[in-house]
Amino acid sequence: MTLHDYVIIQVDDYEKKKGELYQAEQWKTLPPTGIVLSIGPEVKHVKEGDRVHFLRFGAIDGLEEKERICRERDIIRIL
């Protein structure tokens, strides 16, 4: 299967993030972050291993529990 301009992202788990605590309403407003696991051949600005913010509703569930699949245009920024 070719990914074209799609990116597979492993989503960070906010509750386990280095002892930082997030309140429920704050978590809802933060854009999700994750590490890029795989990219399609048409992706130009992101590479594997980048940590990114992406649109919460622009991504669909991947094969694994913490994976999301989204288009490159749904990535807000590279951290």
GROMACS .gro file of N, CA and C in nm, residues 1 8 11 15 18-19 23 33 36 38 52-53 55 75-76:
model
   45
    1MET      N    1   0.084  -0.118   0.000
    1MET     CA    2   0.000   0.000   0.000
    1MET      C    3   0.089   0.124   0.000
    8ILE      N    4   0.223   0.837   0.904
    8ILE     CA    5   0.181   0.756   1.019
    8ILE      C    6   0.251   0.811   1.142
   11VAL      N    7   0.117   0.848   1.857
   11VAL     CA    8   0.066   0.954   1.943
   11VAL      C    9   0.128   0.945   2.082
   15GLU      N   10  -0.075   1.147   2.984
   15GLU     CA   11  -0.071   1.114   3.126
   15GLU      C   12   0.065   1.064   3.171
   18LYS      N   13   0.662   1.248   3.144
   18LYS     CA   14   0.764   1.302   3.233
   18LYS      C   15   0.708   1.372   3.357
   19GLY      N   16   0.605   1.317   3.417
   19GLY     CA   17   0.552   1.371   3.540
   19GLY      C   18   0.473   1.499   3.526
   23GLN      N   19  -0.469   1.916   3.309
   23GLN     CA   20  -0.609   1.909   3.347
   23GLN      C   21  -0.690   1.866   3.225
   33THR      N   22   0.029   1.555   1.992
   33THR     CA   23   0.166   1.544   1.944
   33THR      C   24   0.202   1.398   1.925
   36VAL      N   25   0.670   1.086   1.404
   36VAL     CA   26   0.642   1.033   1.271
   36VAL      C   27   0.713   0.899   1.256
   38SER      N   28   0.635   0.675   0.974
   38SER     CA   29   0.650   0.642   0.833
   38SER      C   30   0.588   0.753   0.749
   52VAL      N   31   0.581   1.607   1.597
   52VAL     CA   32   0.491   1.702   1.532
   52VAL      C   33   0.364   1.724   1.613
   53HIS      N   34   0.300   1.840   1.591
   53HIS     CA   35   0.162   1.867   1.631
   53HIS      C   36   0.077   1.839   1.509
   55LEU      N   37  -0.358   1.797   1.354
   55LEU     CA   38  -0.499   1.823   1.380
   55LEU      C   39  -0.565   1.701   1.439
   75ILE      N   40  -0.063   1.838   0.944
   75ILE     CA   41   0.041   1.859   1.045
   75ILE      C   42   0.053   2.009   1.069
   76ILE      N   43   0.037   2.049   1.195
   76ILE     CA   44   0.037   2.191   1.229
   76ILE      C   45   0.180   2.247   1.229
   0.00000   0.00000   0.00000
